[in-house]
CSV table of C-alpha atoms in Angstrom, one decimal:
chain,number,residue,atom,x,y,z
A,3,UNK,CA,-15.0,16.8,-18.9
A,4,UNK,CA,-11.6,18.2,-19.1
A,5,UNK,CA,-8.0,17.0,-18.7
A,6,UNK,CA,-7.9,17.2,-14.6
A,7,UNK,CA,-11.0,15.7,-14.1
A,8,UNK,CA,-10.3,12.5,-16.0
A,9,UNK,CA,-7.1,12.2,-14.5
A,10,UNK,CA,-9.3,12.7,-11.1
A,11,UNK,CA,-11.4,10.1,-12.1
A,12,UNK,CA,-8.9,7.7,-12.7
A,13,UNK,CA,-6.9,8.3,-9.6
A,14,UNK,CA,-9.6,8.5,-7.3
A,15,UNK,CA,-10.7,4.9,-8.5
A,16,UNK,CA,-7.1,4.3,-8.2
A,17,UNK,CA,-7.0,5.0,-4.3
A,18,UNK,CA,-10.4,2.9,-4.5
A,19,UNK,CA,-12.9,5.9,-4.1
A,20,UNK,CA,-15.9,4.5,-5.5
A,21,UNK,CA,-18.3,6.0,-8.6
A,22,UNK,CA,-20.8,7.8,-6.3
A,23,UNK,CA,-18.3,9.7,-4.3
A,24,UNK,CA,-16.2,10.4,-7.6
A,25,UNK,CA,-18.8,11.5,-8.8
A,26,UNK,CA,-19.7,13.9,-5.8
A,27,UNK,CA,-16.6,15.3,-4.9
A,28,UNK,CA,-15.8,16.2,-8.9
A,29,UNK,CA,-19.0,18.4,-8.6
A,30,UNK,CA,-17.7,20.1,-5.6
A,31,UNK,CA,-14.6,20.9,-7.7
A,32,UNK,CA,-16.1,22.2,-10.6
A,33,UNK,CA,-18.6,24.2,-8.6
A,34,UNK,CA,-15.7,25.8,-6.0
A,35,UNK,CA,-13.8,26.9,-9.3
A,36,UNK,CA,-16.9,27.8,-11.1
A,37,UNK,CA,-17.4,30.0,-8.1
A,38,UNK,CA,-13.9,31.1,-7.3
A,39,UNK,CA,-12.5,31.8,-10.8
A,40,UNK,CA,-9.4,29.3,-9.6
A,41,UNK,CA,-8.1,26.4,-12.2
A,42,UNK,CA,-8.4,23.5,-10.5
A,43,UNK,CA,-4.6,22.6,-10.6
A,44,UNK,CA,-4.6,25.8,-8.3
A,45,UNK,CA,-7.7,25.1,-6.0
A,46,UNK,CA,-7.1,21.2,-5.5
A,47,UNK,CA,-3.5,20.3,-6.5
A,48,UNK,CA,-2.8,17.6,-9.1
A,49,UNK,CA,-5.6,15.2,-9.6
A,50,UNK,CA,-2.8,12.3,-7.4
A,51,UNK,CA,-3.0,15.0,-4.6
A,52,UNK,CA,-6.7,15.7,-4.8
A,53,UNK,CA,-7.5,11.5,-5.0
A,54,UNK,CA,-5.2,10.6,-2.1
A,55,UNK,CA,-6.7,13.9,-0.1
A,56,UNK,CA,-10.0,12.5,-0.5
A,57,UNK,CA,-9.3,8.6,-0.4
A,58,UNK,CA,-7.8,9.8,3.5
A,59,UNK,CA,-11.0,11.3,4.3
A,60,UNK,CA,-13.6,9.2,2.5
A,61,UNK,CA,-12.3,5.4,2.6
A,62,UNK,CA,-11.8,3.8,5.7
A,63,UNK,CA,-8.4,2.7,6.2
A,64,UNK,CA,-8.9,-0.8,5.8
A,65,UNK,CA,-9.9,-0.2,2.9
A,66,UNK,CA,-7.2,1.4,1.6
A,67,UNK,CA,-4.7,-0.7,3.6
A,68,UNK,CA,-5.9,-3.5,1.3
A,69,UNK,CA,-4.7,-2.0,-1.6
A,70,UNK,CA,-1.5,-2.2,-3.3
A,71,UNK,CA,0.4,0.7,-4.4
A,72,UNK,CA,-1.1,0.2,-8.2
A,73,UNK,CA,-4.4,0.5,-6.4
A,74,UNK,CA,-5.7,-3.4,-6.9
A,75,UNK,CA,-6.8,-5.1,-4.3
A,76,UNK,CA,-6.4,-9.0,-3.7
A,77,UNK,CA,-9.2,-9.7,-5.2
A,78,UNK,CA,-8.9,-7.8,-8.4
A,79,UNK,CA,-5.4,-9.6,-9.0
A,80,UNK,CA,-6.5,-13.1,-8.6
A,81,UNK,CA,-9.7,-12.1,-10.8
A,82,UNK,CA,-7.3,-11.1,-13.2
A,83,UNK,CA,-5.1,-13.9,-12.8
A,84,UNK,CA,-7.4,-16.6,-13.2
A,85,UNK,CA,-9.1,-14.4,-16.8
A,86,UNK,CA,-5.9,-14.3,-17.9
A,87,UNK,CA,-5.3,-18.4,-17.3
A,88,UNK,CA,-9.2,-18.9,-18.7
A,89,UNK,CA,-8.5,-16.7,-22.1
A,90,UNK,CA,-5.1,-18.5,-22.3
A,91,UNK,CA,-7.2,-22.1,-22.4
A,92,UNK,CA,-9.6,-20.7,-24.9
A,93,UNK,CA,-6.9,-19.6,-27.1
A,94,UNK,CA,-4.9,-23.2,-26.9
A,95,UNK,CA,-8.0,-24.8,-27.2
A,96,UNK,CA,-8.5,-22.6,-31.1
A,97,UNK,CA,-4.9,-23.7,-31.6
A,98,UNK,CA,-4.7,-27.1,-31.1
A,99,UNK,CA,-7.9,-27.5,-33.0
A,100,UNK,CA,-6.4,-25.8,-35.9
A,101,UNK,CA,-3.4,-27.9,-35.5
A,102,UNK,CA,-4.7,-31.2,-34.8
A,103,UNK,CA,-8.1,-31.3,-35.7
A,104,UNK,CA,-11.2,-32.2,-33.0
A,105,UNK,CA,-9.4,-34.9,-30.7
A,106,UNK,CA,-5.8,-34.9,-29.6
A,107,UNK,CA,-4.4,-37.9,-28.6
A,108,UNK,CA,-3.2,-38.4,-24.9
A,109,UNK,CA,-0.2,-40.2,-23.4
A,110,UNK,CA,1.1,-40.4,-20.3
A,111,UNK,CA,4.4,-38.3,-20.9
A,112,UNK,CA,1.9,-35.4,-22.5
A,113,UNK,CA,-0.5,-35.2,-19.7
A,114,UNK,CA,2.2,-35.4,-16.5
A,115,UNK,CA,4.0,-32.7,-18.5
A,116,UNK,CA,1.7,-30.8,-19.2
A,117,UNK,CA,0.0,-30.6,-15.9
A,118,UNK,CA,3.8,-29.8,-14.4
A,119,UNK,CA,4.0,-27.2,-17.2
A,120,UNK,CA,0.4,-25.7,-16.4
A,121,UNK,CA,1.3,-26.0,-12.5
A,122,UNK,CA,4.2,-24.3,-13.2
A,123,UNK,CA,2.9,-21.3,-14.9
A,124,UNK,CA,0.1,-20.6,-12.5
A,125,UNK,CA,2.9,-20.7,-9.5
A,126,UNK,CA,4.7,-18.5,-11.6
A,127,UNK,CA,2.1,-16.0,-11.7
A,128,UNK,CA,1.7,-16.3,-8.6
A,129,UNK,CA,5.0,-15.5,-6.9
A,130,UNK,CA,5.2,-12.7,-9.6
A,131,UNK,CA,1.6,-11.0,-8.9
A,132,UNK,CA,0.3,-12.5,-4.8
A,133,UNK,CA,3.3,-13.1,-2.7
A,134,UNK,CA,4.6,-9.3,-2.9
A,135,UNK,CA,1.1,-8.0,-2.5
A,136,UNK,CA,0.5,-10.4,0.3
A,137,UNK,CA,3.4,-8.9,1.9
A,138,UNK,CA,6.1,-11.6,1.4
A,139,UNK,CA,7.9,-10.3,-0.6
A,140,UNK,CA,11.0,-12.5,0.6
A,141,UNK,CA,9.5,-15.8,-0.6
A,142,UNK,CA,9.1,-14.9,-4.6
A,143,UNK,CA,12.4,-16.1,-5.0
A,144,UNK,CA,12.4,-19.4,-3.2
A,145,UNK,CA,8.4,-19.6,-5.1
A,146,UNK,CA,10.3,-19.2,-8.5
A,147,UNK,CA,13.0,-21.8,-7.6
A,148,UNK,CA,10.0,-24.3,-7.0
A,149,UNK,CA,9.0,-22.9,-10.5
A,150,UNK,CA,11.7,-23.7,-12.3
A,151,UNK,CA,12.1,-27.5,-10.6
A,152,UNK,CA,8.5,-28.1,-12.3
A,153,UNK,CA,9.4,-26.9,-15.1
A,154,UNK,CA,12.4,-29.2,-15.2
A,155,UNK,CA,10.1,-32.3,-13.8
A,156,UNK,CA,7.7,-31.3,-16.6
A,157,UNK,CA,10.5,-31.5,-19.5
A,158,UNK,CA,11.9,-34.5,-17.9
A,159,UNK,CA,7.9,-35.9,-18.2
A,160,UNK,CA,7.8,-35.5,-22.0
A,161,UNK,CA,11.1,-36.5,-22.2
A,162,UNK,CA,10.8,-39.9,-20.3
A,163,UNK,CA,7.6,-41.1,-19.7
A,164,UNK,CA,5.9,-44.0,-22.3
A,165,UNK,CA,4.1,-42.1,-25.2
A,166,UNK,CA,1.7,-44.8,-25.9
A,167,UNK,CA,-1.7,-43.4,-26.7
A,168,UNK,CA,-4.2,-43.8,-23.2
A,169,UNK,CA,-7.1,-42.4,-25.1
A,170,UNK,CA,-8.4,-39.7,-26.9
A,171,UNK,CA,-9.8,-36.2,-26.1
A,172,UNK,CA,-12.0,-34.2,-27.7
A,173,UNK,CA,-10.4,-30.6,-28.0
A,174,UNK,CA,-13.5,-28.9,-27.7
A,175,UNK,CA,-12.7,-29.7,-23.6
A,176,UNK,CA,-10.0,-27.2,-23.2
A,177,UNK,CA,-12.2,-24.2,-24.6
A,178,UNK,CA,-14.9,-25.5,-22.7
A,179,UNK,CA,-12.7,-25.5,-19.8
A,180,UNK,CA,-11.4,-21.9,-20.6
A,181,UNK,CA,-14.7,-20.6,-20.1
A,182,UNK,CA,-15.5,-22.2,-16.7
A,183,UNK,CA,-12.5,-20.4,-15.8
A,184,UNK,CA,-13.4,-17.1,-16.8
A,185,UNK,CA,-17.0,-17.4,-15.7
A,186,UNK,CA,-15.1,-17.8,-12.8
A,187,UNK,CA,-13.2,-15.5,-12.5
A,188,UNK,CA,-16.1,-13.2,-13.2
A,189,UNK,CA,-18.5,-14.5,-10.7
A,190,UNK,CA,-16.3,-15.0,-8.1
A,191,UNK,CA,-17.7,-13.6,-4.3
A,192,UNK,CA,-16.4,-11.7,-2.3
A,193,UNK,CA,-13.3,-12.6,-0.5
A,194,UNK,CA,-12.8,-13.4,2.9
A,195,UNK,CA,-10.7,-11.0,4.9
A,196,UNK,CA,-7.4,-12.7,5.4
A,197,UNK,CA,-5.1,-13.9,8.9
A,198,UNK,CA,-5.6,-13.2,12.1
A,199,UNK,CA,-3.2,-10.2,13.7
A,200,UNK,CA,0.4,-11.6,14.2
A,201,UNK,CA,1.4,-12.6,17.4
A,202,UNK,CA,3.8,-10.9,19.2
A,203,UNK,CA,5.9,-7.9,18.6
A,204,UNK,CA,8.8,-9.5,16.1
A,205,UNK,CA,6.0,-10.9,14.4
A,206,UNK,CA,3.8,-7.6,13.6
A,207,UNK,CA,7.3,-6.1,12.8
A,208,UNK,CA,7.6,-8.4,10.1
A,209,UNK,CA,4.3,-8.2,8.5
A,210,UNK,CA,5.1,-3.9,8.9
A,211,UNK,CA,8.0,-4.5,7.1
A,212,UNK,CA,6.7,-7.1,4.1
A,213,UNK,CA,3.6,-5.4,3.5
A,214,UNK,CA,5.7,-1.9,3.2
A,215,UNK,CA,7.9,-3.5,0.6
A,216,UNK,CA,5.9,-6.2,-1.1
A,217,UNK,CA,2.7,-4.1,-1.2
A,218,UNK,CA,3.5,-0.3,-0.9
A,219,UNK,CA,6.5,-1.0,-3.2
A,220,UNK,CA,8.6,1.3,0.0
A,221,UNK,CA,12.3,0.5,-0.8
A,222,UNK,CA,14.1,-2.3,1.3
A,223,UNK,CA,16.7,0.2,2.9
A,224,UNK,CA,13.9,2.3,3.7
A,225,UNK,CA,11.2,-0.4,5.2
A,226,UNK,CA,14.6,-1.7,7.6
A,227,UNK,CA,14.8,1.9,9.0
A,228,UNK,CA,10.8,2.0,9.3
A,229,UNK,CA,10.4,-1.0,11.2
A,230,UNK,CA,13.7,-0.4,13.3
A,231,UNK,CA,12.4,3.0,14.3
A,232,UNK,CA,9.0,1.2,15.5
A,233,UNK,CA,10.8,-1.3,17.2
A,234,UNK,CA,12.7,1.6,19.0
A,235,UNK,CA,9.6,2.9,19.8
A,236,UNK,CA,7.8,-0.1,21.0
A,237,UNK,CA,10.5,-1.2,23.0
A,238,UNK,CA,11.7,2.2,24.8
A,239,UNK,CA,8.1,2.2,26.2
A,240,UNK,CA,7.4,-1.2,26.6
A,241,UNK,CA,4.3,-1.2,24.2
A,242,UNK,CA,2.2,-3.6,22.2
A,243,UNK,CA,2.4,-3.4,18.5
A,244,UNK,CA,-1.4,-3.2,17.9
A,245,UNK,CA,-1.8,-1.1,20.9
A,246,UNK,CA,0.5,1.7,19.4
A,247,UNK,CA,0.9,1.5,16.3
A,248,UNK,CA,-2.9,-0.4,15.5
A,249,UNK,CA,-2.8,-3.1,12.8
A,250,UNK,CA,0.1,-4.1,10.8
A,251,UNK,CA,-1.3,-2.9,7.5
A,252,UNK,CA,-3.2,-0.3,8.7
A,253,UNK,CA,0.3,1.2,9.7
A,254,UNK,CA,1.8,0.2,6.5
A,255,UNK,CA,-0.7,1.8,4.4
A,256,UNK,CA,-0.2,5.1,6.4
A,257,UNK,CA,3.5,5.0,6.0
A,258,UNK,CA,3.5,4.6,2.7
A,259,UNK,CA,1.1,7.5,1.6
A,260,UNK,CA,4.5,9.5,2.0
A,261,UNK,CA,6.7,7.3,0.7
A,262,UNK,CA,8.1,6.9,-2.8
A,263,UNK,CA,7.2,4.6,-4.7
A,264,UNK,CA,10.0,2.0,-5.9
A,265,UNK,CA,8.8,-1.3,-7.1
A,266,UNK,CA,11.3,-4.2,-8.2
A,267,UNK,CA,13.3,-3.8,-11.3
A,268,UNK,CA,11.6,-6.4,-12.9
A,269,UNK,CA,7.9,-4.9,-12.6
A,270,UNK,CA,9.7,-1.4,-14.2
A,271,UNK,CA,10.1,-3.5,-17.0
A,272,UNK,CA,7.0,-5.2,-17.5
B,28,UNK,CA,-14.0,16.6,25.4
B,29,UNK,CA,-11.1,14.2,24.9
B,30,UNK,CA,-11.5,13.0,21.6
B,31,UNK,CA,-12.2,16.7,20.5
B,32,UNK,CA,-8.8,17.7,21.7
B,33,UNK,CA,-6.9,14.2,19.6
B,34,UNK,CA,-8.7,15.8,16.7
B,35,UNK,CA,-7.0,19.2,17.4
B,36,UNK,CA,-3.6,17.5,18.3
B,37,UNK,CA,-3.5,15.6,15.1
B,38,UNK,CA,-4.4,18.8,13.2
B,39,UNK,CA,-2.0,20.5,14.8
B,40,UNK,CA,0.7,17.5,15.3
B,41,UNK,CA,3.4,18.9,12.3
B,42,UNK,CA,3.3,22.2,14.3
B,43,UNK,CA,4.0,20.9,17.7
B,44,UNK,CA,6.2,18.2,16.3
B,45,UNK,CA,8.4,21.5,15.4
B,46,UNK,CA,8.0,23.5,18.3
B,47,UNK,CA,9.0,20.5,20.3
B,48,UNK,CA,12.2,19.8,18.2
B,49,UNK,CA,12.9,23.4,18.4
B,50,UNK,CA,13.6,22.6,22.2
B,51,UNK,CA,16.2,19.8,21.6
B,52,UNK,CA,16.6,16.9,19.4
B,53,UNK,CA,14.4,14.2,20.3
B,54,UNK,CA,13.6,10.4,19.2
B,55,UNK,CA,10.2,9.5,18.5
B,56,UNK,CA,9.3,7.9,21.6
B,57,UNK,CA,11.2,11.2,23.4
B,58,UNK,CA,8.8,13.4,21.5
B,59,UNK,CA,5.4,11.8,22.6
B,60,UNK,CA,7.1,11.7,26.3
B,61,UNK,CA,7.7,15.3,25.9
B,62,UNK,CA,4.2,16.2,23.9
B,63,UNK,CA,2.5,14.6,26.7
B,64,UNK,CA,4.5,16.1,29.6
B,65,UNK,CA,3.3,19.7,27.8
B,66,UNK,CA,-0.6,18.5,28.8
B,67,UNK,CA,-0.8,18.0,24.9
B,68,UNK,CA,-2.1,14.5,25.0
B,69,UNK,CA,-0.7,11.3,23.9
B,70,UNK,CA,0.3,10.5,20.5
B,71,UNK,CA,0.3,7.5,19.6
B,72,UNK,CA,3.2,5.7,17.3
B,73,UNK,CA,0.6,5.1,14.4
B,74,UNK,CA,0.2,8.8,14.5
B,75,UNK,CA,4.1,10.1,14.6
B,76,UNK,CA,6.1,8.5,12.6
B,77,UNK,CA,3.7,9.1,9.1
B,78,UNK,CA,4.0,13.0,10.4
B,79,UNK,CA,8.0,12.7,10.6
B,80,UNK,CA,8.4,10.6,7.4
B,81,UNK,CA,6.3,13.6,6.0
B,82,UNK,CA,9.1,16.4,7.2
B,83,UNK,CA,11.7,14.6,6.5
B,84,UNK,CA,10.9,14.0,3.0
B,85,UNK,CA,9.7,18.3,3.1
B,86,UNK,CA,13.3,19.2,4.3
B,87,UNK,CA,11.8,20.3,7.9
B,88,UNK,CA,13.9,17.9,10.0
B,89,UNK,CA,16.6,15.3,9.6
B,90,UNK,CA,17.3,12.4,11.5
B,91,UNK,CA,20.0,10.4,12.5
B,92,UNK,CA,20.6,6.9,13.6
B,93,UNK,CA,22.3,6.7,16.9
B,94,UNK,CA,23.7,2.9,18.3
B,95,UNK,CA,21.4,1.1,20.5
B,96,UNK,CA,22.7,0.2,23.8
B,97,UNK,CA,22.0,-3.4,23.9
B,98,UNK,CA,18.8,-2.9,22.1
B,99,UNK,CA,17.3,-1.3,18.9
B,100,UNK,CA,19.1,1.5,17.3
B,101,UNK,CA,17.1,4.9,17.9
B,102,UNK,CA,17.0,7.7,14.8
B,103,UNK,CA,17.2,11.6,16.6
B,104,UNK,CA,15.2,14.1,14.6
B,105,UNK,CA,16.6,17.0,14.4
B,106,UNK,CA,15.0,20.7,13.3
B,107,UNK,CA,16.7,21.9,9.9
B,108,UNK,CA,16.8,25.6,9.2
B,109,UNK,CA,14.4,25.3,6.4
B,110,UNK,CA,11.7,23.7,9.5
B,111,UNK,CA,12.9,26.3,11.6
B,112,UNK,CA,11.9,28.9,9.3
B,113,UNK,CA,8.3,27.1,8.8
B,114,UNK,CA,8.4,26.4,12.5
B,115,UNK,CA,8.1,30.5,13.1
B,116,UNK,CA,5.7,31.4,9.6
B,117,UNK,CA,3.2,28.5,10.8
B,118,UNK,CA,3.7,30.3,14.8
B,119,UNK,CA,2.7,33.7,13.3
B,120,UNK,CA,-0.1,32.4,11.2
B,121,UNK,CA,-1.5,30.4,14.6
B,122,UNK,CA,-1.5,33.4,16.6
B,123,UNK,CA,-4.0,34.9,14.0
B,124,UNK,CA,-6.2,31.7,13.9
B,125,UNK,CA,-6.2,31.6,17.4
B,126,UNK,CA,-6.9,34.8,18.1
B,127,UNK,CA,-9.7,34.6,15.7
B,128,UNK,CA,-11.4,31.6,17.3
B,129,UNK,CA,-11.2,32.9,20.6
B,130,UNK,CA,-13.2,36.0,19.2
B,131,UNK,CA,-15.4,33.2,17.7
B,132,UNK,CA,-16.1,30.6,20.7
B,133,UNK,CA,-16.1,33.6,22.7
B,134,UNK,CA,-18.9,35.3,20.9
B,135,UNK,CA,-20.5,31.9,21.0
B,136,UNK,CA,-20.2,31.7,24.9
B,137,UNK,CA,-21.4,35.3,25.5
């Protein structure tokens, strides 16, 4: 398999062509240039082109509306989130028995701080990797100020709570623990598709522009002069929101196949 | 056939989109009015403005915002030179497809 087709591959699963198709639709290339003498840079485009070409014919748009502009859907983030917060407790769990030895001893200032601390590093993640996604983009910095008050509750915790000794654990919980969570995260079903469609017209407008800029990663000048163009629209001819334009992040999704990408600064430095 | 002739207006949409700003300089809702009026069909939102973000960002049109009065702000497209130059090499290459499907459906009728 060459350069282009590889890049195919991985774009196509990107724009969340499945394996069968991929797999389809690569033999059609190499069989057209086979037959036509053409590279396939000059027959198809770059392999970004020739995915989102094919992801337009071949997915259904809801599909592809539920994808972000990395290509993950919900699901696949919170998957990932909740592996990532599973392999994290595994790896304490080695620590603290390298550390402390097979039972740790538990107070009340190490267990309210720690669950603050633990709280506050899932809702971190969270505001960082769902809220955008989800197409609220405007709410990761109030989620991070909640962050950093448990984070500030949790210190206070260890700080000023009694440290007398309630009981003690055996360590081998946490690992234990850690891989209930990743089993989890494994086995998880499939999701159930989210909200009903917003209400009325300010409200669809809203969702158009969040999921624009928190999912599709469309700049913020650019999603205001998106959604004030459909409001134009809707309101010169007196229309409904679904009606016109169909569902919120249908449109989005749409819109966005033409739009640059530019994600927040602090996900270009990640 | 209605839903035949959507399928040829979206298709075709970029090329009437430019004929129809070739006219005048239209908003968006202007140009469905207009698209309509021409016993094109209707076009509906969902289906314009991904076609217009597309020329703009190719250089075939530019817009500008002009003031609402008393209600939302309305962005004018206008035909640039470089859309008016596609505008009349996408014309001459439809004359050729279209004459070459008439010789085709017409074949087929006969």
């Amino acid at each position: 398999m060459n350069e282009w087709d590889e890049r195919a591959r991985l774009e196509l699963a990107r724009n969340g062509v499945g394996a069968e198709v991929a797999d389809a639709v690569l033999a059609e290339v190499e069989q057209h240039c086979a037959d036509s003498g053409e590279s396939r840079q000059e027959a198809f485009g770059t392999p970004a082109e020739f995915a989102g070409t094919v992801a337009a014919e071949r997915v259904p748009i809801g599909e592809r509306a539920a994808r972000d502009r990395r290509g993950f859907t919900a699901r696949q983030r919170r998957s990932a989130m909740i592996g990532f917060f599973g392999f994290q407790l595994l790896l304490i769990g080695v620590v603290v028995w390298a550390e402390v030895g097979a039972t740790v001893p538990l107070t009340m200032a190490g267990v309210v701080g720690t669950a603050l601390c633990v709280a506050a590093a899932v809702g971190a993640v969270f505001a960082a990797f769902e809220l955008r996604p989800a197409g609220r983009p405007r709410s990761v910095g109030k989620a991070f100020v909640v962050v950093g008050a448990g984070v500030v509750l949790g210190a206070m915790s260890y700080e000023w709570l009694p440290r007398t000794q309630l009981f003690r654990m055996p360590v081998l919980v946490i690992p234990a623990l850690g891989v209930v969570v990743l089993l989890w995260a494994v086995r998880r079903g499939p999701e159930r598709t989210p909200t009903k469609a917003p209400a009325g017209t300010e409200e669809w407008l809203s969702r158009l522009g969040g999921l624009l800029e928190g999912r599709h990663d469309v700049s913020r000048a650019r999603v205001v002069e998106l959604v004030e163009e459909a409001r134009h629209h809707l309101v010169a001819g007196g229309l409904s929101p679904e009606d016109e334009f169909g569902p919120a992040d249908h449109y989005a999704a749409e819109l966005a196949g033409h739009e640059p990408a530019r994600p927040p600064r602090w996900r270009r430095l990640l | 056939m209605a839903d035949a002739s959507m399928g040829w207006l979206r298709g075709t949409l970029e090329l009437v989109l430019a004929a129809v700003l070739a006219e005048g300089d239209r908003h968006g809702y202007a140009l469905t009015q207009r698209i309509a009026e021409l016993g094109l069909g209707a076009v509906r939102g969902g289906a314009l403005y991904p076609v217009l973000g597309r020329m703009e960002a190719a250089g075939m049109v530019e817009a500008e915002w002009e003031a609402g009065q008393g209600g939302p702000g309305r962005k004018v497209y206008r035909l640039t030179a470089a859309g008016r130059e596609r505008l009349d090499a996408e014309t001459e290459r439809w004359h050729h497809f279209s004459v070459a499907m008439d010789r085709l459906v017409g074949k087929a009728a006969g």
